[in-house]
Short mmCIF file of C-alpha atoms in Angstrom, two decimals:
data_model
loop_
_atom_site.label_atom_id
_atom_site.label_comp_id
_atom_site.label_asym_id
_atom_site.label_seq_id
_atom_site.Cartn_x
_atom_site.Cartn_y
_atom_site.Cartn_z
CA MET A 1 -89.57 -47.44 21.46
CA THR A 2 -87.87 -49.39 23.64
CA LYS A 3 -87.74 -48.91 27.41
CA VAL A 4 -84.46 -48.68 29.38
CA VAL A 5 -84.01 -51.98 31.90
CA ILE A 6 -81.18 -50.81 34.47
CA SER A 7 -81.25 -50.73 37.61
CA PRO A 8 -81.23 -46.84 38.22
CA ASP A 9 -79.44 -46.57 41.76
CA ARG A 10 -76.61 -48.69 41.15
CA LEU A 11 -73.51 -48.44 39.13
CA ASN A 12 -74.32 -51.16 36.12
CA LEU A 13 -70.74 -51.84 35.41
CA THR A 14 -68.65 -55.28 35.94
CA LEU A 15 -65.78 -54.58 38.22
CA PRO A 16 -63.32 -57.18 39.90
CA THR A 17 -64.40 -59.13 43.07
CA GLN A 18 -62.47 -57.85 46.05
CA SER A 19 -60.86 -60.44 48.26
CA SER A 20 -59.06 -60.50 52.07
CA HIS A 21 -56.63 -62.75 50.41
CA VAL A 22 -53.73 -60.62 48.97
CA ASP A 23 -50.74 -60.57 47.97
CA PRO A 24 -48.39 -59.67 50.89
CA THR A 25 -45.91 -57.59 48.99
CA LEU A 26 -49.01 -55.16 47.78
CA PRO A 27 -48.17 -52.02 49.57
CA LEU A 28 -52.16 -51.43 51.06
CA SER A 29 -50.91 -48.46 53.43
CA VAL A 30 -50.39 -44.86 52.39
CA ARG A 31 -46.76 -45.42 54.51
CA GLU A 32 -46.19 -48.61 52.76
CA LEU A 33 -47.28 -46.95 49.31
CA ASP A 34 -45.05 -44.19 49.76
CA ALA A 35 -41.82 -45.99 50.54
CA TRP A 36 -43.12 -48.57 47.42
CA VAL A 37 -42.83 -45.60 44.76
CA ARG A 38 -39.76 -44.25 46.57
CA ASN A 39 -38.10 -47.41 45.13
CA LEU A 40 -39.70 -47.59 41.63
CA PRO A 41 -37.13 -47.41 38.58
CA THR A 42 -37.93 -44.23 37.49
CA ALA A 43 -34.93 -44.32 35.25
CA ASP A 44 -36.85 -47.55 33.14
CA VAL A 45 -40.04 -45.87 32.29
CA ALA A 46 -41.23 -49.75 31.19
CA ALA A 47 -40.37 -51.14 34.18
CA THR A 48 -42.03 -48.63 36.08
CA THR A 49 -45.32 -49.02 33.95
CA ARG A 50 -45.65 -52.45 34.68
CA GLN A 51 -44.88 -52.25 38.12
CA VAL A 52 -47.92 -49.42 38.52
CA TYR A 53 -50.26 -51.26 36.22
CA GLN A 54 -49.88 -54.35 38.40
CA ALA A 55 -50.25 -52.75 41.81
CA LEU A 56 -52.97 -51.35 40.69
CA VAL A 57 -54.96 -54.41 39.78
CA GLY A 58 -53.77 -55.93 42.49
CA THR A 59 -55.12 -53.09 44.45
CA ASN A 60 -58.37 -53.35 42.92
CA GLY A 61 -58.95 -56.84 43.83
CA CYS A 62 -58.51 -56.17 47.36
CA ARG A 63 -60.79 -55.61 50.54
CA LEU A 64 -60.47 -52.14 51.46
CA THR A 65 -62.48 -49.51 52.65
CA PRO A 66 -63.23 -46.55 50.41
CA GLN A 67 -61.38 -43.81 52.31
CA LEU A 68 -58.13 -46.32 52.64
CA ARG A 69 -59.47 -47.14 48.53
CA HIS A 70 -59.10 -43.24 47.69
CA ALA A 71 -55.93 -42.34 49.52
CA LEU A 72 -54.34 -45.25 47.73
CA LEU A 73 -55.45 -44.13 44.29
CA GLU A 74 -55.03 -40.58 44.72
CA ARG A 75 -51.23 -41.54 44.93
CA HIS A 76 -50.67 -43.65 42.40
CA ALA A 77 -52.54 -41.22 39.94
CA MET A 78 -49.85 -39.11 40.33
CA GLN A 79 -47.26 -41.71 38.93
CA VAL A 80 -49.51 -42.34 36.61
CA ASP A 81 -49.68 -38.60 35.48
CA GLN A 82 -45.40 -39.22 35.54
CA ILE A 83 -45.58 -42.41 32.72
CA ARG A 84 -47.75 -40.37 30.52
CA SER A 85 -45.41 -37.32 30.63
CA ALA A 86 -42.51 -39.47 29.73
CA LEU A 87 -44.35 -41.75 27.36
CA LEU A 88 -45.86 -38.81 25.36
CA PRO A 89 -42.54 -38.30 22.80
CA HIS A 90 -42.69 -41.77 21.85
CA PHE A 91 -46.11 -41.24 20.11
CA THR A 92 -46.83 -37.62 20.02
CA GLY A 93 -45.58 -35.82 16.64
CA GLN A 94 -44.59 -38.87 14.83
CA PRO A 95 -45.77 -39.54 11.62
CA HIS A 96 -48.53 -41.77 10.96
CA PRO A 97 -48.83 -45.12 11.15
CA LEU A 98 -47.18 -45.20 14.32
CA PRO A 99 -44.59 -48.22 14.65
CA ARG A 100 -45.86 -51.69 15.95
CA ALA A 101 -43.67 -50.37 19.04
CA ASN A 102 -45.18 -46.98 19.65
CA ARG A 103 -48.71 -48.18 19.18
CA ARG A 104 -48.08 -50.74 22.24
CA ILE A 105 -46.99 -47.72 24.19
CA VAL A 106 -50.06 -45.97 23.63
CA ARG A 107 -52.39 -49.15 24.24
CA SER A 108 -50.08 -49.82 27.65
CA LEU A 109 -50.86 -45.78 28.84
CA GLU A 110 -54.71 -46.40 27.65
CA LYS A 111 -55.18 -49.63 30.14
CA LEU A 112 -53.16 -47.93 32.76
CA PHE A 113 -55.78 -45.13 32.77
CA ARG A 114 -58.57 -47.46 32.63
CA THR A 115 -57.36 -49.81 35.11
CA LEU A 116 -57.33 -46.73 37.21
CA ALA A 117 -60.66 -45.68 36.38
CA THR A 118 -61.69 -49.16 37.46
CA GLY A 119 -60.51 -48.42 41.67
CA TYR A 120 -62.31 -45.21 41.16
CA GLU A 121 -65.37 -47.13 40.38
CA ILE A 122 -65.30 -49.35 42.83
CA ILE A 123 -65.34 -46.31 45.13
CA ALA A 124 -68.35 -44.85 43.29
CA ARG A 125 -70.11 -48.25 43.83
CA GLU A 126 -69.38 -48.82 47.61
CA ALA A 127 -68.98 -45.05 49.12
CA ASP A 128 -71.71 -42.20 49.57
CA ASP A 129 -71.98 -38.36 49.63
CA GLU A 130 -68.34 -37.14 49.36
CA LEU A 131 -66.85 -40.36 48.63
CA LEU A 132 -69.21 -41.42 45.80
CA ARG A 133 -68.40 -37.78 44.32
CA HIS A 134 -64.73 -38.29 44.04
CA GLY A 135 -64.93 -41.72 42.89
CA VAL A 136 -67.15 -40.70 39.87
CA ALA A 137 -64.65 -37.64 39.02
CA GLY A 138 -61.72 -39.82 39.37
CA ALA A 139 -63.44 -42.51 36.97
CA VAL A 140 -64.38 -39.87 34.19
CA GLY A 141 -60.83 -38.15 34.78
CA ALA A 142 -58.89 -41.34 34.26
CA LEU A 143 -61.72 -42.59 31.07
CA CYS A 144 -61.15 -39.17 29.45
CA ASP A 145 -57.41 -39.48 29.78
CA ALA A 146 -57.46 -42.78 28.19
CA ILE A 147 -59.53 -41.54 25.38
CA THR A 148 -56.80 -38.62 24.59
CA VAL A 149 -54.26 -40.38 24.80
CA GLY A 150 -55.62 -43.03 22.05
CA TYR A 151 -57.07 -39.65 19.90
CA LEU A 152 -53.11 -38.59 20.44
CA GLY A 153 -51.45 -41.50 18.95
CA TYR A 154 -53.95 -41.98 15.80
CA GLN A 155 -55.86 -44.62 17.54
CA THR A 156 -59.52 -45.13 18.41
CA PRO A 157 -60.43 -45.33 22.19
CA ALA A 158 -60.41 -49.23 23.12
CA PRO A 159 -63.87 -51.20 23.35
CA GLY A 160 -65.78 -50.02 26.22
CA VAL A 161 -64.53 -46.88 27.15
CA TRP A 162 -67.44 -44.62 26.03
CA GLN A 163 -69.98 -47.38 27.22
CA GLU A 164 -68.18 -46.62 31.11
CA LEU A 165 -68.67 -43.14 30.66
CA HIS A 166 -71.95 -42.70 29.47
CA GLU A 167 -72.84 -45.31 32.71
CA LEU A 168 -70.52 -43.34 35.39
CA TYR A 169 -72.61 -39.83 33.52
CA ARG A 170 -76.15 -41.63 34.42
CA PHE A 171 -75.04 -43.08 37.71
CA GLY A 172 -73.58 -39.77 38.94
CA THR A 173 -76.21 -37.30 37.99
CA ARG A 174 -78.46 -39.95 39.56
CA ASN A 175 -76.74 -40.51 42.93
CA ASP A 176 -75.34 -36.86 43.37
CA PRO A 177 -77.15 -34.10 44.60
CA THR A 178 -74.98 -31.43 44.37
CA ALA A 179 -76.03 -29.13 41.82
CA ILE A 180 -72.65 -28.18 40.47
CA ARG A 181 -70.61 -31.54 39.49
CA PRO A 182 -67.01 -29.89 38.38
CA TRP A 183 -66.30 -33.68 36.59
CA HIS A 184 -69.28 -32.84 34.03
CA ALA A 185 -66.49 -30.92 32.37
CA ARG A 186 -64.24 -33.74 31.50
CA TYR A 187 -67.10 -35.54 30.42
CA LYS A 188 -68.16 -32.57 27.89
CA GLU A 189 -64.91 -32.33 26.67
CA ALA A 190 -64.78 -36.14 25.91
CA LEU A 191 -67.60 -35.99 23.88
CA LEU A 192 -67.45 -32.65 22.11
CA LEU A 193 -63.44 -34.25 21.42
CA GLU A 194 -65.01 -37.07 19.94
CA LEU A 195 -67.45 -35.20 17.73
CA ALA A 196 -64.17 -33.13 16.18
CA ASP A 197 -63.07 -36.62 14.29
CA PRO A 198 -60.05 -36.14 16.15
CA ASN A 199 -58.74 -39.02 14.12
CA ARG A 200 -58.20 -36.95 11.34
CA LEU A 201 -56.61 -34.64 13.24
CA THR A 202 -52.57 -34.07 14.02
CA PRO A 203 -51.29 -34.10 17.53
CA ALA A 204 -50.79 -30.57 17.29
CA GLU A 205 -54.12 -29.59 15.69
CA LEU A 206 -55.56 -31.87 18.66
CA HIS A 207 -54.10 -29.52 20.99
CA LEU A 208 -55.40 -26.84 19.65
CA VAL A 209 -58.77 -27.87 19.41
CA GLY A 210 -58.59 -29.49 23.09
CA THR A 211 -58.08 -26.11 23.93
CA VAL A 212 -61.02 -24.57 22.03
CA ILE A 213 -63.48 -27.11 24.00
CA ARG A 214 -61.90 -26.62 27.12
CA THR A 215 -62.86 -22.80 26.55
CA PHE A 216 -66.46 -23.24 25.47
CA ALA A 217 -67.33 -26.60 27.07
CA PRO A 218 -68.81 -24.76 29.79
CA GLN A 219 -71.60 -23.87 27.14
CA ALA A 220 -72.64 -27.12 26.49
CA GLN A 221 -75.83 -28.48 28.56
CA LEU A 222 -75.65 -31.80 29.66
CA MET A 223 -78.63 -33.25 29.77
CA ASP A 224 -80.84 -35.31 33.23
CA PRO A 225 -80.75 -39.03 31.34
CA ALA A 226 -83.70 -39.92 33.43
CA ALA A 227 -85.47 -37.01 31.29
CA ALA A 228 -84.22 -37.89 28.19
CA VAL A 229 -86.19 -37.02 25.17
CA ARG A 230 -85.35 -36.50 21.32
CA THR A 231 -84.99 -32.74 21.04
CA SER A 232 -83.57 -30.12 18.36
CA GLY A 233 -80.72 -28.92 20.36
CA GLY A 234 -79.05 -32.29 19.55
CA LEU A 235 -79.46 -34.84 22.41
CA HIS A 236 -78.55 -38.36 21.86
CA LEU A 237 -78.80 -40.93 24.93
CA VAL A 238 -78.33 -44.42 24.68
CA VAL A 239 -77.39 -46.82 27.81
CA PHE A 240 -74.79 -49.96 27.93
CA ALA A 241 -75.25 -53.36 29.40
CA ALA A 242 -72.95 -54.33 32.24
CA ASP A 243 -70.66 -56.35 29.99
CA GLY A 244 -69.47 -53.73 28.21
CA GLY A 245 -71.86 -54.16 25.16
CA PRO A 246 -74.46 -52.19 23.66
CA ALA A 247 -77.58 -53.18 25.63
CA ASP A 248 -80.57 -54.39 23.86
CA SER A 249 -82.93 -51.52 25.71
CA GLY A 250 -81.78 -48.53 24.94
CA ASP A 251 -83.60 -45.12 24.40
CA TYR A 252 -82.31 -45.07 21.02
CA ASP A 253 -80.41 -47.63 18.65
CA LEU A 254 -77.26 -46.41 17.75
CA ARG A 255 -76.35 -49.20 15.29
CA GLY A 256 -73.46 -50.67 17.47
CA ASP A 257 -71.39 -47.29 17.26
CA PRO A 258 -70.59 -47.20 21.45
CA ALA A 259 -69.56 -43.85 20.45
CA ARG A 260 -72.70 -42.09 19.32
CA GLY A 261 -74.29 -42.03 22.63
CA ARG A 262 -74.28 -38.76 24.37
CA PHE A 263 -75.88 -36.56 26.36
CA LEU A 264 -75.35 -33.30 25.20
CA ASP A 265 -76.78 -30.17 24.01
CA THR A 266 -73.98 -28.85 21.25
CA ASN A 267 -75.55 -25.75 19.69
CA PRO A 268 -74.21 -23.51 21.82
CA VAL A 269 -70.96 -24.75 21.57
CA ALA A 270 -71.01 -24.13 17.46
CA GLU A 271 -72.55 -20.97 18.29
CA HIS A 272 -69.24 -19.86 19.87
CA LEU A 273 -67.49 -21.94 17.61
CA ALA A 274 -68.61 -19.86 14.30
CA GLN A 275 -68.10 -16.84 15.77
CA LEU A 276 -64.38 -17.91 16.61
CA ALA A 277 -63.95 -18.71 12.87
CA GLU A 278 -65.52 -15.36 12.05
CA HIS A 279 -63.26 -13.68 14.16
CA LEU A 280 -60.08 -15.93 12.32
CA GLY A 281 -61.56 -14.88 8.80
CA SER A 282 -61.91 -12.04 9.53
CA GLN A 283 -58.23 -11.32 11.31
CA GLN A 284 -59.35 -9.87 14.24
CA PRO A 285 -57.13 -11.53 17.06
CA SER A 286 -57.91 -9.01 19.35
CA ALA A 287 -61.37 -10.35 19.57
CA LEU A 288 -60.36 -13.61 20.82
CA PRO A 289 -60.41 -14.78 24.35
CA PRO A 290 -57.20 -14.01 25.82
CA VAL A 291 -56.26 -18.01 26.53
CA LEU A 292 -56.73 -18.28 22.68
CA ARG A 293 -55.14 -15.36 21.16
CA ASP A 294 -51.47 -16.77 20.88
CA GLN A 295 -52.38 -20.17 19.82
CA LEU A 296 -54.79 -19.28 16.73
CA SER A 297 -53.91 -18.45 13.08
CA SER A 298 -55.41 -18.62 9.45
CA ARG A 299 -54.31 -22.29 9.73
CA SER A 300 -56.72 -22.68 12.31
CA LEU A 301 -59.64 -21.42 10.18
CA PRO A 302 -60.73 -24.88 8.66
CA ILE A 303 -60.45 -26.90 11.65
CA LEU A 304 -62.84 -24.60 13.39
CA ARG A 305 -65.28 -24.08 11.02
CA ARG A 306 -65.26 -27.90 10.70
CA LEU A 307 -65.74 -28.26 14.29
CA ALA A 308 -68.57 -25.76 14.06
CA ASP A 309 -70.45 -27.41 11.26
CA LEU A 310 -70.34 -30.81 13.17
CA TYR A 311 -71.54 -29.52 16.03
CA ALA A 312 -74.62 -27.60 14.41
CA ARG A 313 -75.47 -30.90 12.63
CA ALA A 314 -75.31 -33.12 15.71
CA ALA A 315 -78.89 -33.07 16.04
CA GLU A 316 -79.39 -35.00 13.17
CA ILE A 317 -76.76 -37.48 13.53
CA ASP A 318 -78.84 -40.85 14.67
#
């Protein structure tokens, strides 16, 4: 088996170089950013998207303290979330394939989330303790949002997203001493969603699957990448190089498919989904968790059965 050759204590991602020579029009204090946000052309979503993206790119290239960068990114994140809400109707619930203009909207929103994630990755690289956790959590959340947006728009995630997520998990697990890491939930949800083959789901089905995954993802166990071995529980491990491509030194050869790299034991999820499918098949809605009772129907049964089968067979996937 080829051994992993990476630096275990640093974030092995290629990030922008920070400079003290910056655009004087960039809002680089909380007060300036709040004023800048108030002047955004919110009636023109396309213009707002461009301005927020350019501001994020500029901020990512500035030399700032981790504390200030975090404060700015938290405010930018609220704007990105508002932009997503405004753009969702342009690609969710639309017939497949999407028109070219709508596909561009999906890609622009993905790029916005990835640029936001880059800012949080800079924090994770430069900070420690509490801010390191915030940096990893913010980056994982933004990348998971980018993945979900892509699937909702009938598109696979842009190259490199999965590599970033796996590296953030490895780095965060290594450097965050806390036993409970809230960002683990988002990471597990993204992995389980990818296992569900979401490109074959309609947006409505994707919403259903997401609800199921959020409910049962806590039952999936993440493994420590430092102690990774192939197990009957379905553990899959890969480490990616800093240039965004598959590393030539990884624990397992995934044949160039970055989405197959997982740190996940899926058997408990398979068990719960199988039980859920059985409840639906026997038409016993009272046995379902209340959060799902009003969202599931007999039409959902084949989707859940397919999910349960996929998760149960995860250990067989190379």
